GROMACS .gro file of C-alpha atoms in nm:
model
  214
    1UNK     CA    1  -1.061   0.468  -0.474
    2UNK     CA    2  -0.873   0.498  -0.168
    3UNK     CA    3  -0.755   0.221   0.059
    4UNK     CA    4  -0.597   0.204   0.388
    5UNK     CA    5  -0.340  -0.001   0.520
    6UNK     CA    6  -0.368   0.033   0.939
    7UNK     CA    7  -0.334  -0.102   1.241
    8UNK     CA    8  -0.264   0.111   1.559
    9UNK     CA    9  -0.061  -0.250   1.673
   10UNK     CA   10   0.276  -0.219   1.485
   11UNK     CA   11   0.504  -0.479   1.321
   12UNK     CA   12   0.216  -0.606   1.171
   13UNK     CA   13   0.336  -0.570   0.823
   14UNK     CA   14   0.093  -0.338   0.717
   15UNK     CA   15   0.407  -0.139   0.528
   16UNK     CA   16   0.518  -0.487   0.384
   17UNK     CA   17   0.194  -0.527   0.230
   18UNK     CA   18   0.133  -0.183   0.141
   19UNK     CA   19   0.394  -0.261  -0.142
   20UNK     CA   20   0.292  -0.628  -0.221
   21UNK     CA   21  -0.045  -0.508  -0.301
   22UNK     CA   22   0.037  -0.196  -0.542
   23UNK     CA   23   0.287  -0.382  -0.689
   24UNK     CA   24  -0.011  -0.678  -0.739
   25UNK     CA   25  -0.249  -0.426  -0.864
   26UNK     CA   26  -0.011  -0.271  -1.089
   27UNK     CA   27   0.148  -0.572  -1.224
   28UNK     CA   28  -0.128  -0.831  -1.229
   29UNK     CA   29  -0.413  -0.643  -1.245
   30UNK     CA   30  -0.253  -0.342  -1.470
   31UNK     CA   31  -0.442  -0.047  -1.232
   32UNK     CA   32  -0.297   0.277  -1.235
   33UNK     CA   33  -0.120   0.303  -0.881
   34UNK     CA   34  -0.050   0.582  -0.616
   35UNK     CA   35   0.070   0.543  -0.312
   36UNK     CA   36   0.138   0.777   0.007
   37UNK     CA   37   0.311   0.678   0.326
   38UNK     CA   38   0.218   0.854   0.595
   39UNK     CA   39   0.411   0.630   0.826
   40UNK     CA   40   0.680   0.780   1.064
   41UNK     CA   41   0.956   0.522   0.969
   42UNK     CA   42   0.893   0.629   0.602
   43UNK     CA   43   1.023   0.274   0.538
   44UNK     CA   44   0.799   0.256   0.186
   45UNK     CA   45   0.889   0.583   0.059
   46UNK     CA   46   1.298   0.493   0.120
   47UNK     CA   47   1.244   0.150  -0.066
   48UNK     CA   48   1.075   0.325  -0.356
   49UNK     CA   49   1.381   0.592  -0.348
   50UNK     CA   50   1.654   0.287  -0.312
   51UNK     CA   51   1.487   0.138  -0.628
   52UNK     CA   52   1.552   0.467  -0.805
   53UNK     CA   53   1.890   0.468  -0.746
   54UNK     CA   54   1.934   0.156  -0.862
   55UNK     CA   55   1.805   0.307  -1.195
   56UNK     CA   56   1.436  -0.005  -1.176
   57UNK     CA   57   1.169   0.194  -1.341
   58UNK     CA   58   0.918   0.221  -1.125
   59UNK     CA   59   0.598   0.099  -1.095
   60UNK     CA   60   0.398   0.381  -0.971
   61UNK     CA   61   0.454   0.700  -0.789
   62UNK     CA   62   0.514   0.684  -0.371
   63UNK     CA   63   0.508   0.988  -0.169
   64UNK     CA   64   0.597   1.083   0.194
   65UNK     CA   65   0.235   1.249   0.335
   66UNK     CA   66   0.107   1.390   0.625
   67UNK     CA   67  -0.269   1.338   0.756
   68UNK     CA   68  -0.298   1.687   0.751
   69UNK     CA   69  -0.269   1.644   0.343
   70UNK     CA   70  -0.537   1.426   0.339
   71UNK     CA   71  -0.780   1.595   0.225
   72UNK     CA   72  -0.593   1.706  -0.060
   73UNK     CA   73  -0.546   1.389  -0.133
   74UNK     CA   74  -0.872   1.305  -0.109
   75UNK     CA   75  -0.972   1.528  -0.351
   76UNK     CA   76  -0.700   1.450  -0.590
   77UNK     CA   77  -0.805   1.072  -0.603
   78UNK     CA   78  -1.142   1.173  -0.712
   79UNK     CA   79  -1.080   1.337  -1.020
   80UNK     CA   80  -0.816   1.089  -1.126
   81UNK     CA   81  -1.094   0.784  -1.265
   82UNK     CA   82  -0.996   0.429  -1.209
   83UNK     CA   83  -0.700   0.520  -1.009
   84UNK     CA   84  -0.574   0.337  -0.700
   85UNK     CA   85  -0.492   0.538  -0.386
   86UNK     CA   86  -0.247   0.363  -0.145
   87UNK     CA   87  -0.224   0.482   0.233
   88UNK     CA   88   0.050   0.336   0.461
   89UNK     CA   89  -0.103   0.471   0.796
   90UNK     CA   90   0.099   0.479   1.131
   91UNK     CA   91   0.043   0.254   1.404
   92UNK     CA   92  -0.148   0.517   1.612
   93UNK     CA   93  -0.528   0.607   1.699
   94UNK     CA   94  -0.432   0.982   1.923
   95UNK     CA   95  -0.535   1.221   1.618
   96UNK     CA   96  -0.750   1.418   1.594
   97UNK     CA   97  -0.681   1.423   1.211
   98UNK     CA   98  -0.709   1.059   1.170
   99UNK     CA   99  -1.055   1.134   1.181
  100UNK     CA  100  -1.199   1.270   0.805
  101UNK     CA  101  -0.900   0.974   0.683
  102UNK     CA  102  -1.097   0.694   0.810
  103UNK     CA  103  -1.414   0.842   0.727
  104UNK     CA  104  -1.374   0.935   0.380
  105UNK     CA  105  -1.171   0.609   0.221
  106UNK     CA  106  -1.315   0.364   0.064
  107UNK     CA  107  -1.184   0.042   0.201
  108UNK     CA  108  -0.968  -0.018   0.536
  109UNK     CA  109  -0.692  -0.337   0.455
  110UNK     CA  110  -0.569  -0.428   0.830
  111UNK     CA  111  -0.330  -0.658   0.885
  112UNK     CA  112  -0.258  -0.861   1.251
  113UNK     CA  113  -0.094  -1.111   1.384
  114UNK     CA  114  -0.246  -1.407   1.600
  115UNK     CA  115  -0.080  -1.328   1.936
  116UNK     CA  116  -0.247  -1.196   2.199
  117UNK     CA  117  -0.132  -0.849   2.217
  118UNK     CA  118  -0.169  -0.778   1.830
  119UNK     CA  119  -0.542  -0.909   1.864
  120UNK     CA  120  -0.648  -0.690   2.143
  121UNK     CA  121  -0.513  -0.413   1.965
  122UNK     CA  122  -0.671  -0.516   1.675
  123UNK     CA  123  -0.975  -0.537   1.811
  124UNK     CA  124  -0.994  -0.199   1.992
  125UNK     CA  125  -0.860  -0.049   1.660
  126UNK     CA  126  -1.181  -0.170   1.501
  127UNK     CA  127  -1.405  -0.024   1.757
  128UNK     CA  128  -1.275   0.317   1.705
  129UNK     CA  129  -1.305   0.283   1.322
  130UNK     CA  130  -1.651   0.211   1.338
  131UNK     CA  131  -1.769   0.463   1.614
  132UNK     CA  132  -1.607   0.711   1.316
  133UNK     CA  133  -1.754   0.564   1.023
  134UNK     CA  134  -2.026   0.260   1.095
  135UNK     CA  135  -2.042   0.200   0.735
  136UNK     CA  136  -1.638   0.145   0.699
  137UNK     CA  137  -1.535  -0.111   0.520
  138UNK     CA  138  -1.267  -0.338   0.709
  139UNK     CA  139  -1.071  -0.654   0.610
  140UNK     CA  140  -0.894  -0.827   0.838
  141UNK     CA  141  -0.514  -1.001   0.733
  142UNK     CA  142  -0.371  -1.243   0.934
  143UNK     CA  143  -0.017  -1.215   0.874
  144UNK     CA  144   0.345  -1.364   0.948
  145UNK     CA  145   0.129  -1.671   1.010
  146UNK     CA  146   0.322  -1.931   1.095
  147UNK     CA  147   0.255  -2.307   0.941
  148UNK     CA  148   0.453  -2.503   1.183
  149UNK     CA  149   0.252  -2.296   1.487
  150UNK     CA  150  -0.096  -2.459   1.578
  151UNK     CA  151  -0.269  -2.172   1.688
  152UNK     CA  152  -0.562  -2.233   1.950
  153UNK     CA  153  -0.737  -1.926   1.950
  154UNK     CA  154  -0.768  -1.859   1.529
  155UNK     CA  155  -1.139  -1.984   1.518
  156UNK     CA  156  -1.205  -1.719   1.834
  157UNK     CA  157  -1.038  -1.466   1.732
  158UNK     CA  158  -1.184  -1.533   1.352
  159UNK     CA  159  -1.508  -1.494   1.482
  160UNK     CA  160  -1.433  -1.201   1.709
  161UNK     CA  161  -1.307  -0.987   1.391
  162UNK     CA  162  -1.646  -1.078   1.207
  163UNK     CA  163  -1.804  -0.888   1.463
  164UNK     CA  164  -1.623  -0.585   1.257
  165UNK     CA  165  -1.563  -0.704   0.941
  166UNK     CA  166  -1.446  -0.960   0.721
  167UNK     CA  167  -1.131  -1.187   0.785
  168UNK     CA  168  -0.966  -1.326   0.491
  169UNK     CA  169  -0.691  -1.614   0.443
  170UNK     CA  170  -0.416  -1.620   0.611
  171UNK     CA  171  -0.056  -1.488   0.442
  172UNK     CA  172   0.227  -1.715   0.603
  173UNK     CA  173   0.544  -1.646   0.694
  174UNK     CA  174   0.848  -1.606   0.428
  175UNK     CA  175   1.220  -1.490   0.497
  176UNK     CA  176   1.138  -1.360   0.130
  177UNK     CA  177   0.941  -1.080   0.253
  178UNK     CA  178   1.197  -0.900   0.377
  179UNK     CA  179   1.377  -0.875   0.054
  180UNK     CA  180   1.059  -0.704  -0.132
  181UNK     CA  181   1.079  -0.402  -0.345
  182UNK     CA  182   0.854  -0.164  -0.525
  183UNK     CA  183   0.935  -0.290  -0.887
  184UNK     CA  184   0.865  -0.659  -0.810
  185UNK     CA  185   0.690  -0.969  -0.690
  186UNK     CA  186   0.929  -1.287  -0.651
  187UNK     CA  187   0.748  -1.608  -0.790
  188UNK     CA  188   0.757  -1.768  -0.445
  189UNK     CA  189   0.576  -1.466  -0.283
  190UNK     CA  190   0.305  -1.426  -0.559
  191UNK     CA  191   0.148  -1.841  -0.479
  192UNK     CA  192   0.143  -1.680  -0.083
  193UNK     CA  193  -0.030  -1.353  -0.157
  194UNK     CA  194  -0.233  -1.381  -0.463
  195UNK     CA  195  -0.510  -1.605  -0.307
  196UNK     CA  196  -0.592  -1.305  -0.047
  197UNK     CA  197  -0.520  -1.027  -0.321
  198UNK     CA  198  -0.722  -1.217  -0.516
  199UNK     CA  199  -1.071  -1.182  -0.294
  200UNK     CA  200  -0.979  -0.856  -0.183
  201UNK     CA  201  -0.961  -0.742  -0.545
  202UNK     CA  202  -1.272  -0.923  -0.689
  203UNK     CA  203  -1.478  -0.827  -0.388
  204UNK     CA  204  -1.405  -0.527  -0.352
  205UNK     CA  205  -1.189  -0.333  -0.630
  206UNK     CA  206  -1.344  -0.455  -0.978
  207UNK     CA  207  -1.645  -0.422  -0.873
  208UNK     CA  208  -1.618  -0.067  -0.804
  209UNK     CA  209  -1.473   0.008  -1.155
  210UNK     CA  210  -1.738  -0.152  -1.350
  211UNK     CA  211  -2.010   0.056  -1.107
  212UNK     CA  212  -1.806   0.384  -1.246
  213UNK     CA  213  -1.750   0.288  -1.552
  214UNK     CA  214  -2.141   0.168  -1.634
   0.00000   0.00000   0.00000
């Protein structure tokens, strides 16, 4: 299975996430893990490497990728059974080889932000997606939600992103998050995460391993 992390709107936390969720899979759910990062700032791939210094075993392998290796990738992923597949994408939508990525994986994780400019962007992101593949799979995560914020618009926009997909729960704010690393999952970040993890997982993920493995 391969899933994708994207959002052509950066500072979104789709890299922050990347690593929350392989690190939930691995740890909670006990899933064999792979993950590439085929964002410019290779900011996943240097936490994974920082970790090794620091001599943390880790918890599964992270490479720096190109889209042009996708489809090696691709292919590699589906001769390894009941593996996981990780893809931190870069926020952009102007190649050409973006193309077979977001028509051949299997589930699109894409996380925004409730302002106005990350929702626009969102939303245009979504339209390209599924002029390339109709039948993609999208979920929507509002992130770096704020609980002190009322925010006006969240039942429009909500219902504007169902137009595309499916919007889960929303993952609030935490000075923790910027303290992650690829080896762990601090206690106060799990009861924040694991509710949307949670869904995501059981909707999507487990299913697909008992429809393989049947």
């Amino acid at each position: 299975m391969i899933i994708l992390f994207a959002n052509q709107k950066g500072g979104v936390g789709k890299s922050t996430l990347s690593v929350l969720f392989s690190n939930y899979l691995s740890l909670a759910k006990n899933k064999p893990v792979k993950v590439y990062d085929m964002d410019f700032q290779r900011s996943l791939y240097n936490k994974a490497q920082a970790a090794e210094v620091i001599e943390n075993e880790p918890l599964y392998p992270v490479e720096a990728a190109e889209l042009s290796q996708f489809t090696s990738i691709q292919k590699k992923a589906s001769k390894e059974e009941n593996h996981v597949s990780i893809i931190d994408l870069a926020g952009k939508m102007d190649d050409d080889e973006l193309v077979p990525v977001f028509r051949k994986s299997d589930l699109i994780l894409c996380p925004f932000s409730y302002d106005e400019y990350s929702v626009s962007s969102t939303i245009e992101f979504s339209f390209v997606i599924l002029k390339i593949n109709p039948k993609a799979k999208i979920i929507f995560i509002p992130n770096r939600v704020r609980s002190s914020v009322k925010y006006e618009t969240m039942k429009s926009v909500q219902e504007a992103l169902k137009n595309f997909g499916v919007v889960t729960n929303s993952i609030t704010e935490r000075i923790d998050f910027q303290r992650i690393t690829t080896y762990d999952i601090p206690a106060n970040i799990i009861e924040v995460i694991e509710p949307v993890f949670e869904s995501i997982y059981n909707e999507y993920i487990d299913p697909a391993w008992h429809k393989t493995n049947t």
